[in-house]
Amino acid sequence: MSSVKSFKPEFPANAGTKEYAASLDAADPLASLREKFIIPSKANINSKKLAKPGLSSEPCIYFCGNSLGIQPKATARYLEAQLDTWSSIGVSGHFIDLEDSPLKSWQLLAEQAAGSMSKIVGAQPEEVAAMGTLTANLHLLLASFYKPTATKHKILLDWKAFPSDHYAIESHIAWHELDPKESMVLIGPNEGEYKISTEKILSYIDQHADSAALILLPGIQYYTGQLFDIQKITAYAHSRNITIGWDLAHAYANVDVKLHDWDVDFAAWCTYKYGNAGPGAIGGLFVHEKHGRVDYSEGEDAPKFRHRLAGWYGGDRSVRFKMDNKFKPIPGAGGFQLSNPSAIDLACLCASLSVFDETSMADLRKKSIKMTAYLEHLLLKDTSDETRPFRIITPADPESRGAQLSLLLKPGLLQNVSQKLQEGGIVCDKREPGVVRVAPAPLYNTYTDIWMFVSYFRAALDETLLKN
């Protein structure tokens, strides 16, 4: 969450017109960033054939960046540069920086990506590593940070954790021959609510302070879109002597976070959602500098460092190829690396990061708050709680949400409404039993997109209700 208090934007009486939406687009200082992306066409998203991008076709309305972001135009150029490096100089691509290439040598490519990602997550470059995938990175971090004892063995997590997080936590507890029923503590909302208040999370920390070894929470809860108060919860966990980590899958490249300043112990994220690095793209992790130090006070051959599941790519480059099996970890998050990372994956990640390098998370967040508020305004306009066939379960406070609004439809509406949106050239996702997740991304979506979505959505609801 941003340290600067943000206030929900207000909109005039004519905000429900397409002309007003167009005026917002015309005044948008980040509007040119949309040209950095390939927007899928309406024709292609409903086609069953592999097709080239429909550059001259009408673009779809893509509100699914919370699941998979769209392709930056730079991706093809960065991939071509990597392939040309491989084809022209072979193994030397590991060590030679080629002129006119946007990419560093393969040995330095992960650091190139980490440098740009560190600005997105509010970290020092050495606190970030581009590596692995989200769940694999969570496993590696849990192996290092979850150190249960007979008295402190519990892990606190949210009630509706993404399945991978739940499985990872459950498996680490079982690995230590503990019972997940005793060592997993799920924090849920009050009856009839969806938001988990910060006060309730803090109360659970108090309740389990003497028996908790670790807390792992999502920066943004994937189902409801709630943004947790990372700064406050982290500080409180530390005041009770509990290590805390964050899954930033839905927060990375979505909201403005300050992992270093907020003293977060560790974090992990994927890069294919708001980060636009491609399906299954290489992930990222953060380890605070205090946990990444390497102490050589007892000699070069006896480094002291935080235990982790180590691999040779976590070793210092200066001795990496000595092959003497004496592990000298890179200080910081880089020391958690395992294997030679895929240069192709890193090329895609660096391509997407080249767009983020042209702006800032503060500016993106400012636009996102306005876009999400406009979406909310149009959805609720001229309706009432009694007559509205859906409920917004994402918190109304801009400080407690990112770019996503989760719309809980009344029973029996989800399938038909989702189908109608798809037929209308609108891409957003659904979560059973009744939620449509709508995520306008400030990098490439427009206010006109939002206006058109609400028009289609209301028409789909009306048609479905008539059928029922």
Tab-separated table of N, CA, C and O in Angstrom, residues 60-166:
chain	number	residue	atom	x	y	z
A	60	CYS	N	-10.420	-6.139	-28.636
A	60	CYS	CA	-11.335	-6.568	-27.593
A	60	CYS	C	-11.178	-5.653	-26.378
A	60	CYS	O	-10.305	-4.774	-26.340
A	61	ILE	N	-12.028	-5.846	-25.404
A	61	ILE	CA	-11.876	-5.173	-24.109
A	61	ILE	C	-11.272	-6.201	-23.174
A	61	ILE	O	-11.927	-7.181	-22.808
A	62	TYR	N	-10.021	-6.007	-22.824
A	62	TYR	CA	-9.274	-7.024	-22.087
A	62	TYR	C	-9.142	-6.623	-20.626
A	62	TYR	O	-8.345	-5.755	-20.274
A	63	PHE	N	-9.951	-7.241	-19.778
A	63	PHE	CA	-9.942	-6.959	-18.351
A	63	PHE	C	-9.505	-8.186	-17.556
A	63	PHE	O	-10.049	-8.476	-16.498
A	64	CYS	N	-8.527	-8.914	-18.090
A	64	CYS	CA	-8.102	-10.152	-17.458
A	64	CYS	C	-6.620	-10.138	-17.089
A	64	CYS	O	-5.996	-11.175	-16.944
A	65	GLY	N	-6.083	-8.951	-16.905
A	65	GLY	CA	-4.685	-8.853	-16.518
A	65	GLY	C	-4.396	-9.409	-15.139
A	65	GLY	O	-3.243	-9.646	-14.791
A	66	ASN	N	-5.444	-9.621	-14.339
A	66	ASN	CA	-5.260	-10.256	-13.032
A	66	ASN	C	-5.039	-11.761	-13.174
A	66	ASN	O	-4.711	-12.440	-12.192
A	67	SER	N	-5.198	-12.283	-14.383
A	67	SER	CA	-4.949	-13.697	-14.648
A	67	SER	C	-3.785	-13.868	-15.625
A	67	SER	O	-2.865	-14.640	-15.380
A	68	LEU	N	-3.811	-13.134	-16.729
A	68	LEU	CA	-2.714	-13.120	-17.700
A	68	LEU	C	-2.719	-11.790	-18.428
A	68	LEU	O	-3.711	-11.432	-19.070
A	69	GLY	N	-1.619	-11.072	-18.343
A	69	GLY	CA	-1.500	-9.819	-19.066
A	69	GLY	C	-1.291	-10.049	-20.552
A	69	GLY	O	-0.941	-11.144	-20.994
A	70	ILE	N	-1.500	-9.007	-21.334
A	70	ILE	CA	-1.348	-9.128	-22.779
A	70	ILE	C	0.110	-8.907	-23.187
A	70	ILE	O	0.945	-8.498	-22.388
A	71	GLN	N	0.394	-9.175	-24.452
A	71	GLN	CA	1.781	-9.193	-24.922
A	71	GLN	C	2.298	-7.796	-25.250
A	71	GLN	O	1.707	-7.076	-26.062
A	72	PRO	N	3.431	-7.413	-24.673
A	72	PRO	CA	4.077	-6.164	-25.095
A	72	PRO	C	4.645	-6.322	-26.510
A	72	PRO	O	5.104	-7.404	-26.894
A	73	LYS	N	4.640	-5.243	-27.262
A	73	LYS	CA	5.221	-5.293	-28.597
A	73	LYS	C	6.726	-5.557	-28.535
A	73	LYS	O	7.301	-6.115	-29.478
A	74	ALA	N	7.348	-5.189	-27.437
A	74	ALA	CA	8.791	-5.392	-27.297
A	74	ALA	C	9.160	-6.866	-27.187
A	74	ALA	O	10.322	-7.227	-27.428
A	75	THR	N	8.210	-7.719	-26.846
A	75	THR	CA	8.526	-9.128	-26.605
A	75	THR	C	9.174	-9.777	-27.821
A	75	THR	O	10.179	-10.489	-27.706
A	76	ALA	N	8.607	-9.562	-28.990
A	76	ALA	CA	9.152	-10.174	-30.203
A	76	ALA	C	10.581	-9.710	-30.454
A	76	ALA	O	11.464	-10.511	-30.818
A	77	ARG	N	10.850	-8.433	-30.247
A	77	ARG	CA	12.197	-7.898	-30.490
A	77	ARG	C	13.204	-8.477	-29.486
A	77	ARG	O	14.327	-8.842	-29.852
A	78	TYR	N	12.812	-8.579	-28.228
A	78	TYR	CA	13.717	-9.116	-27.213
A	78	TYR	C	13.971	-10.601	-27.432
A	78	TYR	O	15.103	-11.079	-27.269
A	79	LEU	N	12.924	-11.334	-27.791
A	79	LEU	CA	13.105	-12.757	-28.084
A	79	LEU	C	14.006	-12.954	-29.297
A	79	LEU	O	14.870	-13.834	-29.314
A	80	GLU	N	13.806	-12.132	-30.313
A	80	GLU	CA	14.636	-12.238	-31.509
A	80	GLU	C	16.094	-11.953	-31.179
A	80	GLU	O	16.998	-12.629	-31.672
A	81	ALA	N	16.333	-10.967	-30.306
A	81	ALA	CA	17.703	-10.657	-29.911
A	81	ALA	C	18.345	-11.838	-29.189
A	81	ALA	O	19.526	-12.155	-29.403
A	82	GLN	N	17.574	-12.502	-28.330
A	82	GLN	CA	18.107	-13.662	-27.613
A	82	GLN	C	18.399	-14.798	-28.582
A	82	GLN	O	19.461	-15.431	-28.502
A	83	LEU	N	17.474	-15.051	-29.501
A	83	LEU	CA	17.685	-16.127	-30.466
A	83	LEU	C	18.851	-15.826	-31.400
A	83	LEU	O	19.627	-16.718	-31.750
A	84	ASP	N	18.994	-14.558	-31.792
A	84	ASP	CA	20.117	-14.175	-32.651
A	84	ASP	C	21.445	-14.325	-31.909
A	84	ASP	O	22.466	-14.698	-32.511
A	85	THR	N	21.434	-14.014	-30.618
A	85	THR	CA	22.651	-14.207	-29.818
A	85	THR	C	23.042	-15.673	-29.802
A	85	THR	O	24.211	-16.037	-30.029
A	86	TRP	N	22.077	-16.511	-29.525
A	86	TRP	CA	22.319	-17.955	-29.456
A	86	TRP	C	22.830	-18.493	-30.796
A	86	TRP	O	23.796	-19.251	-30.864
A	87	SER	N	22.162	-18.070	-31.887
A	87	SER	CA	22.530	-18.604	-33.210
A	87	SER	C	23.861	-18.059	-33.708
A	87	SER	O	24.570	-18.732	-34.469
A	88	SER	N	24.239	-16.863	-33.291
A	88	SER	CA	25.443	-16.241	-33.846
A	88	SER	C	26.710	-16.530	-33.042
A	88	SER	O	27.791	-16.701	-33.626
A	89	ILE	N	26.591	-16.604	-31.716
A	89	ILE	CA	27.822	-16.806	-30.937
A	89	ILE	C	27.727	-17.987	-29.973
A	89	ILE	O	28.667	-18.243	-29.205
A	90	GLY	N	26.614	-18.699	-29.975
A	90	GLY	CA	26.508	-19.911	-29.176
A	90	GLY	C	26.788	-19.687	-27.708
A	90	GLY	O	26.289	-18.743	-27.086
A	91	VAL	N	27.636	-20.535	-27.124
A	91	VAL	CA	27.884	-20.521	-25.686
A	91	VAL	C	28.472	-19.192	-25.205
A	91	VAL	O	28.332	-18.825	-24.033
A	92	SER	N	29.087	-18.446	-26.096
A	92	SER	CA	29.666	-17.158	-25.707
A	92	SER	C	28.595	-16.148	-25.297
A	92	SER	O	28.913	-15.115	-24.689
A	93	GLY	N	27.351	-16.453	-25.628
A	93	GLY	CA	26.260	-15.581	-25.202
A	93	GLY	C	26.157	-15.457	-23.696
A	93	GLY	O	25.572	-14.501	-23.185
A	94	HIS	N	26.756	-16.408	-22.980
A	94	HIS	CA	26.746	-16.329	-21.522
A	94	HIS	C	27.595	-15.176	-21.007
A	94	HIS	O	27.354	-14.665	-19.902
A	95	PHE	N	28.585	-14.751	-21.791
A	95	PHE	CA	29.587	-13.833	-21.258
A	95	PHE	C	29.753	-12.535	-22.041
A	95	PHE	O	30.385	-11.606	-21.532
A	96	ILE	N	29.236	-12.456	-23.253
A	96	ILE	CA	29.490	-11.293	-24.112
A	96	ILE	C	28.229	-10.435	-24.235
A	96	ILE	O	27.158	-10.931	-24.588
A	97	ASP	N	28.367	-9.143	-23.945
A	97	ASP	CA	27.304	-8.182	-24.205
A	97	ASP	C	27.433	-7.711	-25.651
A	97	ASP	O	28.447	-7.102	-26.020
A	98	LEU	N	26.421	-8.030	-26.455
A	98	LEU	CA	26.475	-7.662	-27.869
A	98	LEU	C	25.945	-6.252	-28.080
A	98	LEU	O	24.936	-5.854	-27.487
A	99	GLU	N	26.627	-5.505	-28.945
A	99	GLU	CA	26.154	-4.164	-29.288
A	99	GLU	C	24.797	-4.257	-29.975
A	99	GLU	O	24.498	-5.208	-30.687
A	100	ASP	N	23.955	-3.254	-29.723
A	100	ASP	CA	22.625	-3.128	-30.334
A	100	ASP	C	21.617	-4.132	-29.773
A	100	ASP	O	20.485	-4.198	-30.255
A	101	SER	N	22.006	-4.924	-28.787
A	101	SER	CA	21.052	-5.836	-28.161
A	101	SER	C	20.457	-5.168	-26.920
A	101	SER	O	21.187	-4.527	-26.150
A	102	PRO	N	19.163	-5.324	-26.694
A	102	PRO	CA	18.567	-4.771	-25.470
A	102	PRO	C	18.867	-5.619	-24.245
A	102	PRO	O	18.482	-5.247	-23.132
A	103	LEU	N	19.547	-6.764	-24.452
A	103	LEU	CA	19.770	-7.721	-23.378
A	103	LEU	C	21.245	-7.813	-23.011
A	103	LEU	O	22.118	-7.779	-23.880
A	104	LYS	N	21.495	-7.982	-21.730
A	104	LYS	CA	22.854	-8.246	-21.276
A	104	LYS	C	23.207	-9.706	-21.564
A	104	LYS	O	22.359	-10.497	-21.983
A	105	SER	N	24.471	-10.061	-21.341
A	105	SER	CA	24.868	-11.455	-21.510
A	105	SER	C	24.028	-12.335	-20.589
A	105	SER	O	23.501	-11.880	-19.566
A	106	TRP	N	23.913	-13.595	-20.929
A	106	TRP	CA	23.023	-14.485	-20.181
A	106	TRP	C	23.411	-14.594	-18.719
A	106	TRP	O	22.538	-14.769	-17.863
A	107	GLN	N	24.689	-14.502	-18.397
A	107	GLN	CA	25.121	-14.550	-16.997
A	107	GLN	C	24.585	-13.366	-16.199
A	107	GLN	O	24.431	-13.456	-14.982
A	108	LEU	N	24.312	-12.268	-16.871
A	108	LEU	CA	23.863	-11.048	-16.193
A	108	LEU	C	22.386	-10.747	-16.418
A	108	LEU	O	21.869	-9.762	-15.896
A	109	LEU	N	21.715	-11.594	-17.188
A	109	LEU	CA	20.351	-11.290	-17.594
A	109	LEU	C	19.383	-11.297	-16.411
A	109	LEU	O	18.477	-10.458	-16.329
A	110	ALA	N	19.559	-12.237	-15.481
A	110	ALA	CA	18.686	-12.276	-14.302
A	110	ALA	C	18.865	-11.008	-13.461
A	110	ALA	O	17.902	-10.485	-12.891
A	111	GLU	N	20.094	-10.505	-13.411
A	111	GLU	CA	20.337	-9.274	-12.665
A	111	GLU	C	19.709	-8.076	-13.371
A	111	GLU	O	19.235	-7.136	-12.721
A	112	GLN	N	19.716	-8.080	-14.703
A	112	GLN	CA	19.057	-7.013	-15.453
A	112	GLN	C	17.578	-6.969	-15.094
A	112	GLN	O	17.021	-5.896	-14.818
A	113	ALA	N	16.946	-8.139	-15.070
A	113	ALA	CA	15.525	-8.208	-14.725
A	113	ALA	C	15.297	-7.810	-13.272
A	113	ALA	O	14.348	-7.068	-12.960
A	114	ALA	N	16.145	-8.284	-12.375
A	114	ALA	CA	15.981	-7.986	-10.957
A	114	ALA	C	16.092	-6.487	-10.691
A	114	ALA	O	15.377	-5.939	-9.841
A	115	GLY	N	16.985	-5.823	-11.419
A	115	GLY	CA	17.143	-4.388	-11.241
A	115	GLY	C	15.871	-3.624	-11.549
A	115	GLY	O	15.488	-2.698	-10.820
A	116	SER	N	15.193	-4.013	-12.629
A	116	SER	CA	13.939	-3.347	-12.976
A	116	SER	C	12.817	-3.761	-12.039
A	116	SER	O	11.982	-2.933	-11.640
A	117	MET	N	12.762	-5.050	-11.673
A	117	MET	CA	11.697	-5.504	-10.767
A	117	MET	C	11.814	-4.851	-9.397
A	117	MET	O	10.796	-4.619	-8.729
A	118	SER	N	13.037	-4.570	-8.962
A	118	SER	CA	13.209	-3.983	-7.637
A	118	SER	C	12.491	-2.641	-7.523
A	118	SER	O	11.980	-2.289	-6.448
A	119	LYS	N	12.418	-1.897	-8.620
A	119	LYS	CA	11.710	-0.614	-8.599
A	119	LYS	C	10.205	-0.823	-8.480
A	119	LYS	O	9.497	0.009	-7.900
A	120	ILE	N	9.706	-1.916	-9.010
A	120	ILE	CA	8.274	-2.208	-8.966
A	120	ILE	C	7.846	-2.604	-7.561
A	120	ILE	O	6.731	-2.279	-7.130
A	121	VAL	N	8.719	-3.295	-6.824
A	121	VAL	CA	8.338	-3.789	-5.494
A	121	VAL	C	8.959	-2.976	-4.364
A	121	VAL	O	8.836	-3.345	-3.195
A	122	GLY	N	9.616	-1.887	-4.668
A	122	GLY	CA	10.169	-1.037	-3.626
A	122	GLY	C	11.279	-1.713	-2.851
A	122	GLY	O	11.248	-1.786	-1.620
A	123	ALA	N	12.283	-2.207	-3.570
A	123	ALA	CA	13.367	-2.951	-2.949
A	123	ALA	C	14.705	-2.476	-3.484
A	123	ALA	O	14.775	-1.766	-4.495
A	124	GLN	N	15.784	-2.854	-2.809
A	124	GLN	CA	17.111	-2.655	-3.353
A	124	GLN	C	17.367	-3.753	-4.386
A	124	GLN	O	16.874	-4.867	-4.232
A	125	PRO	N	18.109	-3.458	-5.441
A	125	PRO	CA	18.320	-4.461	-6.495
A	125	PRO	C	18.818	-5.801	-5.984
A	125	PRO	O	18.388	-6.861	-6.448
A	126	GLU	N	19.712	-5.780	-4.990
A	126	GLU	CA	20.268	-7.039	-4.493
A	126	GLU	C	19.269	-7.824	-3.629
A	126	GLU	O	19.540	-8.986	-3.275
A	127	GLU	N	18.134	-7.224	-3.300
A	127	GLU	CA	17.113	-7.929	-2.520
A	127	GLU	C	16.139	-8.711	-3.394
A	127	GLU	O	15.252	-9.401	-2.877
A	128	VAL	N	16.303	-8.613	-4.710
A	128	VAL	CA	15.366	-9.237	-5.646
A	128	VAL	C	16.100	-10.210	-6.554
A	128	VAL	O	17.226	-9.940	-6.994
A	129	ALA	N	15.474	-11.333	-6.828
A	129	ALA	CA	16.012	-12.300	-7.786
A	129	ALA	C	14.926	-12.670	-8.777
A	129	ALA	O	13.767	-12.879	-8.397
A	130	ALA	N	15.297	-12.739	-10.057
A	130	ALA	CA	14.396	-13.244	-11.104
A	130	ALA	C	14.701	-14.721	-11.256
A	130	ALA	O	15.786	-15.092	-11.736
A	131	MET	N	13.760	-15.564	-10.866
A	131	MET	CA	14.046	-16.995	-10.856
A	131	MET	C	12.765	-17.795	-10.676
A	131	MET	O	11.751	-17.283	-10.204
A	132	GLY	N	12.812	-19.054	-11.066
A	132	GLY	CA	11.763	-20.008	-10.754
A	132	GLY	C	10.367	-19.582	-11.158
A	132	GLY	O	10.158	-18.802	-12.100
A	133	THR	N	9.410	-20.107	-10.436
A	133	THR	CA	8.008	-19.745	-10.583
A	133	THR	C	7.451	-19.516	-9.189
A	133	THR	O	8.096	-19.833	-8.178
A	134	LEU	N	6.259	-18.970	-9.117
A	134	LEU	CA	5.716	-18.527	-7.835
A	134	LEU	C	5.749	-19.619	-6.770
A	134	LEU	O	6.316	-19.444	-5.688
A	135	THR	N	5.140	-20.757	-7.047
A	135	THR	CA	5.040	-21.778	-6.014
A	135	THR	C	6.401	-22.392	-5.700
A	135	THR	O	6.710	-22.683	-4.543
A	136	ALA	N	7.231	-22.593	-6.729
A	136	ALA	CA	8.580	-23.105	-6.473
A	136	ALA	C	9.356	-22.142	-5.578
A	136	ALA	O	10.062	-22.563	-4.651
A	137	ASN	N	9.220	-20.850	-5.835
A	137	ASN	CA	9.911	-19.867	-5.011
A	137	ASN	C	9.361	-19.842	-3.585
A	137	ASN	O	10.124	-19.661	-2.625
A	138	LEU	N	8.057	-20.005	-3.444
A	138	LEU	CA	7.486	-20.077	-2.104
A	138	LEU	C	8.042	-21.279	-1.340
A	138	LEU	O	8.352	-21.188	-0.149
A	139	HIS	N	8.172	-22.409	-2.025
A	139	HIS	CA	8.751	-23.587	-1.380
A	139	HIS	C	10.179	-23.299	-0.912
A	139	HIS	O	10.571	-23.660	0.212
A	140	LEU	N	10.978	-22.655	-1.771
A	140	LEU	CA	12.359	-22.349	-1.410
A	140	LEU	C	12.423	-21.400	-0.213
A	140	LEU	O	13.251	-21.569	0.684
A	141	LEU	N	11.529	-20.417	-0.207
A	141	LEU	CA	11.519	-19.451	0.883
A	141	LEU	C	11.028	-20.083	2.180
A	141	LEU	O	11.568	-19.815	3.265
A	142	LEU	N	10.005	-20.921	2.080
A	142	LEU	CA	9.518	-21.609	3.274
A	142	LEU	C	10.594	-22.522	3.854
A	142	LEU	O	10.732	-22.647	5.075
A	143	ALA	N	11.363	-23.158	2.981
A	143	ALA	CA	12.436	-24.032	3.455
A	143	ALA	C	13.462	-23.256	4.261
A	143	ALA	O	14.095	-23.803	5.175
A	144	SER	N	13.640	-21.981	3.938
A	144	SER	CA	14.619	-21.155	4.636
A	144	SER	C	14.032	-20.471	5.865
A	144	SER	O	14.706	-20.343	6.890
A	145	PHE	N	12.776	-20.054	5.773
A	145	PHE	CA	12.208	-19.204	6.830
A	145	PHE	C	11.298	-19.941	7.814
A	145	PHE	O	11.021	-19.415	8.888
A	146	TYR	N	10.797	-21.099	7.446
A	146	TYR	CA	9.934	-21.835	8.377
A	146	TYR	C	10.786	-22.785	9.193
A	146	TYR	O	11.240	-23.817	8.701
A	147	LYS	N	11.023	-22.432	10.446
A	147	LYS	CA	11.863	-23.210	11.350
A	147	LYS	C	11.047	-23.539	12.605
A	147	LYS	O	11.213	-22.912	13.659
A	148	PRO	N	10.137	-24.495	12.498
A	148	PRO	CA	9.268	-24.796	13.638
A	148	PRO	C	10.026	-25.410	14.809
A	148	PRO	O	11.035	-26.100	14.628
A	149	THR	N	9.533	-25.123	15.995
A	149	THR	CA	10.032	-25.756	17.211
A	149	THR	C	8.859	-26.444	17.901
A	149	THR	O	7.720	-26.370	17.427
A	150	ALA	N	9.129	-27.059	19.004
A	150	ALA	CA	8.066	-27.748	19.737
A	150	ALA	C	6.979	-26.779	20.191
A	150	ALA	O	5.797	-27.146	20.269
A	151	THR	N	7.370	-25.547	20.464
A	151	THR	CA	6.388	-24.575	20.957
A	151	THR	C	5.927	-23.591	19.877
A	151	THR	O	4.791	-23.130	19.911
A	152	LYS	N	6.790	-23.254	18.925
A	152	LYS	CA	6.422	-22.305	17.862
A	152	LYS	C	6.456	-23.036	16.519
A	152	LYS	O	7.519	-23.237	15.932
A	153	HIS	N	5.296	-23.426	16.049
A	153	HIS	CA	5.216	-24.267	14.849
A	153	HIS	C	4.092	-23.862	13.894
A	153	HIS	O	3.996	-24.387	12.794
A	154	LYS	N	3.234	-22.932	14.274
A	154	LYS	CA	2.059	-22.604	13.468
A	154	LYS	C	2.407	-21.643	12.331
A	154	LYS	O	3.290	-20.800	12.447
A	155	ILE	N	1.671	-21.797	11.239
A	155	ILE	CA	1.721	-20.844	10.130
A	155	ILE	C	0.339	-20.236	9.973
A	155	ILE	O	-0.656	-20.948	9.842
A	156	LEU	N	0.271	-18.905	9.996
A	156	LEU	CA	-0.994	-18.193	9.811
A	156	LEU	C	-1.142	-17.832	8.336
A	156	LEU	O	-0.202	-17.306	7.718
A	157	LEU	N	-2.312	-18.092	7.774
A	157	LEU	CA	-2.599	-17.770	6.376
A	157	LEU	C	-4.049	-17.352	6.247
A	157	LEU	O	-4.835	-17.475	7.199
A	158	ASP	N	-4.426	-16.867	5.060
A	158	ASP	CA	-5.801	-16.401	4.920
A	158	ASP	C	-6.730	-17.565	4.576
A	158	ASP	O	-6.301	-18.596	4.049
A	159	TRP	N	-7.995	-17.373	4.867
A	159	TRP	CA	-9.005	-18.426	4.774
A	159	TRP	C	-9.192	-18.950	3.361
A	159	TRP	O	-9.571	-20.095	3.148
A	160	LYS	N	-8.948	-18.084	2.368
A	160	LYS	CA	-9.176	-18.473	0.981
A	160	LYS	C	-7.884	-18.308	0.203
A	160	LYS	O	-7.849	-17.723	-0.879
A	161	ALA	N	-6.808	-18.824	0.797
A	161	ALA	CA	-5.511	-18.753	0.133
A	161	ALA	C	-5.586	-19.445	-1.223
A	161	ALA	O	-6.322	-20.424	-1.391
A	162	PHE	N	-4.834	-18.921	-2.188
A	162	PHE	CA	-4.769	-19.588	-3.482
A	162	PHE	C	-4.295	-21.022	-3.253
A	162	PHE	O	-3.415	-21.265	-2.422
A	163	PRO	N	-4.876	-22.008	-3.953
A	163	PRO	CA	-4.562	-23.409	-3.655
A	163	PRO	C	-3.068	-23.723	-3.577
A	163	PRO	O	-2.636	-24.475	-2.698
A	164	SER	N	-2.253	-23.142	-4.476
A	164	SER	CA	-0.820	-23.441	-4.428
A	164	SER	C	-0.206	-23.024	-3.095
A	164	SER	O	0.640	-23.730	-2.537
A	165	ASP	N	-0.602	-21.871	-2.575
A	165	ASP	CA	-0.089	-21.417	-1.285
A	165	ASP	C	-0.508	-22.383	-0.183
A	165	ASP	O	0.294	-22.747	0.689
A	166	HIS	N	-1.759	-22.751	-0.226
A	166	HIS	CA	-2.282	-23.671	0.794
A	166	HIS	C	-1.526	-24.996	0.746
A	166	HIS	O	-1.090	-25.516	1.781
